[in-house]
Coordinates of C-alpha atoms in Angstrom, one line a residue:
X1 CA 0.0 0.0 0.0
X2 CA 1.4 3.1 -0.6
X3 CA 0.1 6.2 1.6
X4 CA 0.5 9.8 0.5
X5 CA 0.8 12.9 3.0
X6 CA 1.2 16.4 1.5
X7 CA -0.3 19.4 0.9
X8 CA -2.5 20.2 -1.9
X9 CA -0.1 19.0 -4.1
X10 CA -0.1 15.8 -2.8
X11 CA -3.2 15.4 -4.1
X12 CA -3.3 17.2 -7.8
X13 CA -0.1 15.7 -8.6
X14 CA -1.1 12.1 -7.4
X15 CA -4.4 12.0 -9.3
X16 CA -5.7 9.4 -11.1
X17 CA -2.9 6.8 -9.7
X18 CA -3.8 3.6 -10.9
X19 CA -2.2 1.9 -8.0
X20 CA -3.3 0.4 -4.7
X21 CA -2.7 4.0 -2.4
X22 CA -4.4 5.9 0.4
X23 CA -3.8 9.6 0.0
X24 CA -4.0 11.7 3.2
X25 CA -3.1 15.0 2.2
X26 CA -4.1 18.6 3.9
X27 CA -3.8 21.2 1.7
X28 CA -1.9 24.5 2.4
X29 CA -0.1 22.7 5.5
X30 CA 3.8 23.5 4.9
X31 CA 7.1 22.3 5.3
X32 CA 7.8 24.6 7.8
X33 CA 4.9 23.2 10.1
X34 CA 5.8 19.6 10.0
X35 CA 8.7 20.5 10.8
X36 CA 8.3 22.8 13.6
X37 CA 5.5 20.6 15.2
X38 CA 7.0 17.0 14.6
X39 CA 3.9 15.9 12.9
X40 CA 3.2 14.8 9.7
X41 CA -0.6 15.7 9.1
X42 CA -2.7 12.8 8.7
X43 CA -0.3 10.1 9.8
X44 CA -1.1 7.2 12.0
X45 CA 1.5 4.7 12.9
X46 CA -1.2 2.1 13.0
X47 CA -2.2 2.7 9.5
X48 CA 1.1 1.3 8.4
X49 CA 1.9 -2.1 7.6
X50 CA 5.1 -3.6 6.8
X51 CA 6.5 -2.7 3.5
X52 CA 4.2 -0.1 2.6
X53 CA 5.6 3.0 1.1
X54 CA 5.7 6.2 2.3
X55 CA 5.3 9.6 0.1
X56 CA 5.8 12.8 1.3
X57 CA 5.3 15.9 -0.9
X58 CA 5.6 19.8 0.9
X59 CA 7.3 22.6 0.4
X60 CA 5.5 24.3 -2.7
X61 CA 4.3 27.1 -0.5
X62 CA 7.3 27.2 1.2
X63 CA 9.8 28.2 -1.5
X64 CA 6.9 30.4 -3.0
X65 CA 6.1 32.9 0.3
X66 CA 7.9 32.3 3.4
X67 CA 11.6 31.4 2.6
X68 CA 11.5 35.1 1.4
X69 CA 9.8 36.4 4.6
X70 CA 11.9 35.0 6.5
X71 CA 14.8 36.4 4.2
X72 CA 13.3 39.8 4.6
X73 CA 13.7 39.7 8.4
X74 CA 17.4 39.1 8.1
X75 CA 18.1 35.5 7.9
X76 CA 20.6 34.1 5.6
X77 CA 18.8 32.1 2.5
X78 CA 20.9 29.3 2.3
X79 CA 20.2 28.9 6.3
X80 CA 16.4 29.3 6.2
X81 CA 16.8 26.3 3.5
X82 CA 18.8 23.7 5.1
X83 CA 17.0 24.5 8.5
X84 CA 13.5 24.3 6.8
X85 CA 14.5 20.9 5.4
X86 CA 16.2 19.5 8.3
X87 CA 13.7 20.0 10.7
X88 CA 11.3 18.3 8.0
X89 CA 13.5 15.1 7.9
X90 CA 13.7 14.8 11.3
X91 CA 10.1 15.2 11.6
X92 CA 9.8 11.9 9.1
X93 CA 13.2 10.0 11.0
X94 CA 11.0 10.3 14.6
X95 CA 7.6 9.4 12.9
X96 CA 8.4 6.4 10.9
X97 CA 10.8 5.1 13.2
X98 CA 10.9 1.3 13.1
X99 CA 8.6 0.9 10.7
X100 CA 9.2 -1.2 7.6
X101 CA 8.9 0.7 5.1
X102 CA 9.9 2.7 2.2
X103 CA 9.9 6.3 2.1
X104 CA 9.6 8.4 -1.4
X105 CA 10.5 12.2 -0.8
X106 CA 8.9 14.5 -3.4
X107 CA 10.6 17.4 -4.6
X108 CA 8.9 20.7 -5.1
X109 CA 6.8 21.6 -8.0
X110 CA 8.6 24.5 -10.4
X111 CA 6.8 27.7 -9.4
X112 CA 4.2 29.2 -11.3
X113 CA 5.3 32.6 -13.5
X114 CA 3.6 35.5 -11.3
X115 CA 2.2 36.8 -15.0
X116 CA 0.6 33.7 -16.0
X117 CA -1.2 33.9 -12.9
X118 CA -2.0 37.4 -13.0
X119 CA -2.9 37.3 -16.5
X120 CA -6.1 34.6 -15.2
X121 CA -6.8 35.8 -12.4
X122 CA -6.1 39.2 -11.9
X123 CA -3.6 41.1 -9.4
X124 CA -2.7 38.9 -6.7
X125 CA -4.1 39.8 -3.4
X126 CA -2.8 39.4 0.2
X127 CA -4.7 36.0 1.1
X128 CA -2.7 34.7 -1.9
X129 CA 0.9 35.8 -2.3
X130 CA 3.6 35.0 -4.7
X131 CA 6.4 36.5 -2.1
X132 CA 9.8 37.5 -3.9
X133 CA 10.6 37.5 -8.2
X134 CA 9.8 35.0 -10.0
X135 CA 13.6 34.6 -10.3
X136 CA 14.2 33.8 -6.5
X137 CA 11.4 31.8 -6.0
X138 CA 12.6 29.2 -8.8
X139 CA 16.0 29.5 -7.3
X140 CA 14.7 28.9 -3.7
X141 CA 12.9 26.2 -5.4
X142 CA 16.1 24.5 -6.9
X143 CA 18.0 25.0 -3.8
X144 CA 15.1 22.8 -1.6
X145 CA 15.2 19.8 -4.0
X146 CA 18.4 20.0 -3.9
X147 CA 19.0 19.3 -0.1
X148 CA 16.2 17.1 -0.3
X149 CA 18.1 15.1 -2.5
X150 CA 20.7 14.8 -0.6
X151 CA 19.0 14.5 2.9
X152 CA 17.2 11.0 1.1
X153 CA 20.3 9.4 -0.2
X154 CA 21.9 10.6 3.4
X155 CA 18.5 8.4 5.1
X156 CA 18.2 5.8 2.4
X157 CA 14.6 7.7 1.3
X158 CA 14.0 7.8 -2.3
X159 CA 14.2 11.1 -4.0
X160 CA 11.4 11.5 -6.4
X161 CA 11.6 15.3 -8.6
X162 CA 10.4 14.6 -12.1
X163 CA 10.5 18.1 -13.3
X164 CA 12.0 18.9 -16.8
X165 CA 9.3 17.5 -18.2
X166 CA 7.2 20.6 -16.6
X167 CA 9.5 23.6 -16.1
X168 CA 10.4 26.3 -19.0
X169 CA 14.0 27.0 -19.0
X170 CA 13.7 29.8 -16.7
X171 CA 12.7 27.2 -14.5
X172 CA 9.3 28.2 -13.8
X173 CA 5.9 25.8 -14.2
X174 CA 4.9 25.5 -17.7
X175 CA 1.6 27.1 -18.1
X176 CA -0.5 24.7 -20.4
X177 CA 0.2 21.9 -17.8
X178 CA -1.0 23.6 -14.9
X179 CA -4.2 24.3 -13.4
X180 CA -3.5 27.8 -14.1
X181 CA -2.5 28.7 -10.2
X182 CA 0.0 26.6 -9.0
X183 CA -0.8 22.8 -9.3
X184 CA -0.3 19.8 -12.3
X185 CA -3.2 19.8 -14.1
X186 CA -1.8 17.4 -17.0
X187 CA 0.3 15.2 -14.5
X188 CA 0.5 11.8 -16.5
X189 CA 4.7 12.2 -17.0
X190 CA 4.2 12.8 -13.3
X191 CA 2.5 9.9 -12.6
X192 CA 4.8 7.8 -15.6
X193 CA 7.8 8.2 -13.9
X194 CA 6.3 7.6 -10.2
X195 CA 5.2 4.3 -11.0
X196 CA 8.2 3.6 -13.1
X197 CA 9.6 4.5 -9.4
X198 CA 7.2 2.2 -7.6
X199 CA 7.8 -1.0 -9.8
X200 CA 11.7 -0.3 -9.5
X201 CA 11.3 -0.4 -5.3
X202 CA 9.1 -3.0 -5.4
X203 CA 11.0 -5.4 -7.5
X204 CA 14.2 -4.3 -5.6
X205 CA 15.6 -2.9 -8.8
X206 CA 17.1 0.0 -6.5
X207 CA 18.3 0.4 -3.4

């Protein structure tokens, strides 16, 4: 069985899965907060059997608000990063402790251009910010995968990002296979490439 805890994303990207899954998701809950509270939203120990897998997908509205807020009050980028993820991996070490299972981190969706949303939906208001240039959010973006990456090899977690497939070469979300805010709409590559992943872990094919 594999169970899926996220935010929003966890569930645009994951839909239509054609595998046997449970998703669990809450949207807007961020990285930040499972990491700070030592919780993953939605997750009971009990629910897990032995060699289930584990998918985790947060950060999106991370890397597109608060890594900048928290830049604007004086912290150093590259420390707001590797703290946010940290605290999120230690949030999944202490939670899945001793449980048999596999664990698939998802990367961070590429961030959706601040004009193609604009150009939809009109000027963006406070309740829905796009905090920073379109330029820093991609690269706060790039930077989070990036210790995410290296945090899963680090834990033995699998590192799922599947992104070229979606992001322009400035890096941000392609438009057409959006929902037009900030979520897959076309996700089948997504979903291609997952259960590629899946049939690889299952079969032992990786390690």
């Amino acid at each position: 069985m594999i169970h899926i805890y996220g935010d929003s994303h966890g569930d645009f990207s994951f839909r239509n899965l054609h595998l046997p899954s449970s998703n669990h998701h809450c949207s807007s809950v961020t990285m930040f907060r499972i990491g700070r509270d030592n919780v993953i939203v939605n997750f009971n120990k009990d629910d897990i059997k032995k060699d289930d897998i584990l998918v985790l997908s947060y950060g999106e509205v991370d890397c597109r608000c608060h890594v900048q807020r928290q830049i604007d009050l004086g912290q150093n980028e590259d420390d707001v990063i590797n703290e946010l993820v940290t605290n999120y991996i230690k949030t999944i070490q202490t939670n899945v402790a001793g449980a048999d299972v596999k664990v698939i981190i998802v990367g961070v969706v590429p961030q959706t251009r601040r004009d193609d949303y604009e150009r939809i939906h009109g000027p963006i208001m406070h309740e829905f910010p796009f905090v920073g240039s379109d330029e820093d959010r991609v690269r706060y973006t790039n930077k989070v995968n990036a210790v995410l990456e290296r945090v899963s090899t680090e834990h033995q977690y699998f590192y799922f990002g599947p992104y070229s497939y979606y992001a322009r070469e400035d890096g941000t979300l392609k438009h057409e296979l959006s929902d037009t805010i900030v979520h897959l709409n076309d996700n089948s590559v997504f979903l291609e490439k997952f259960v590629d992943l899946y049939t690889k872990i299952s079969t032992g094919d990786v390690v």
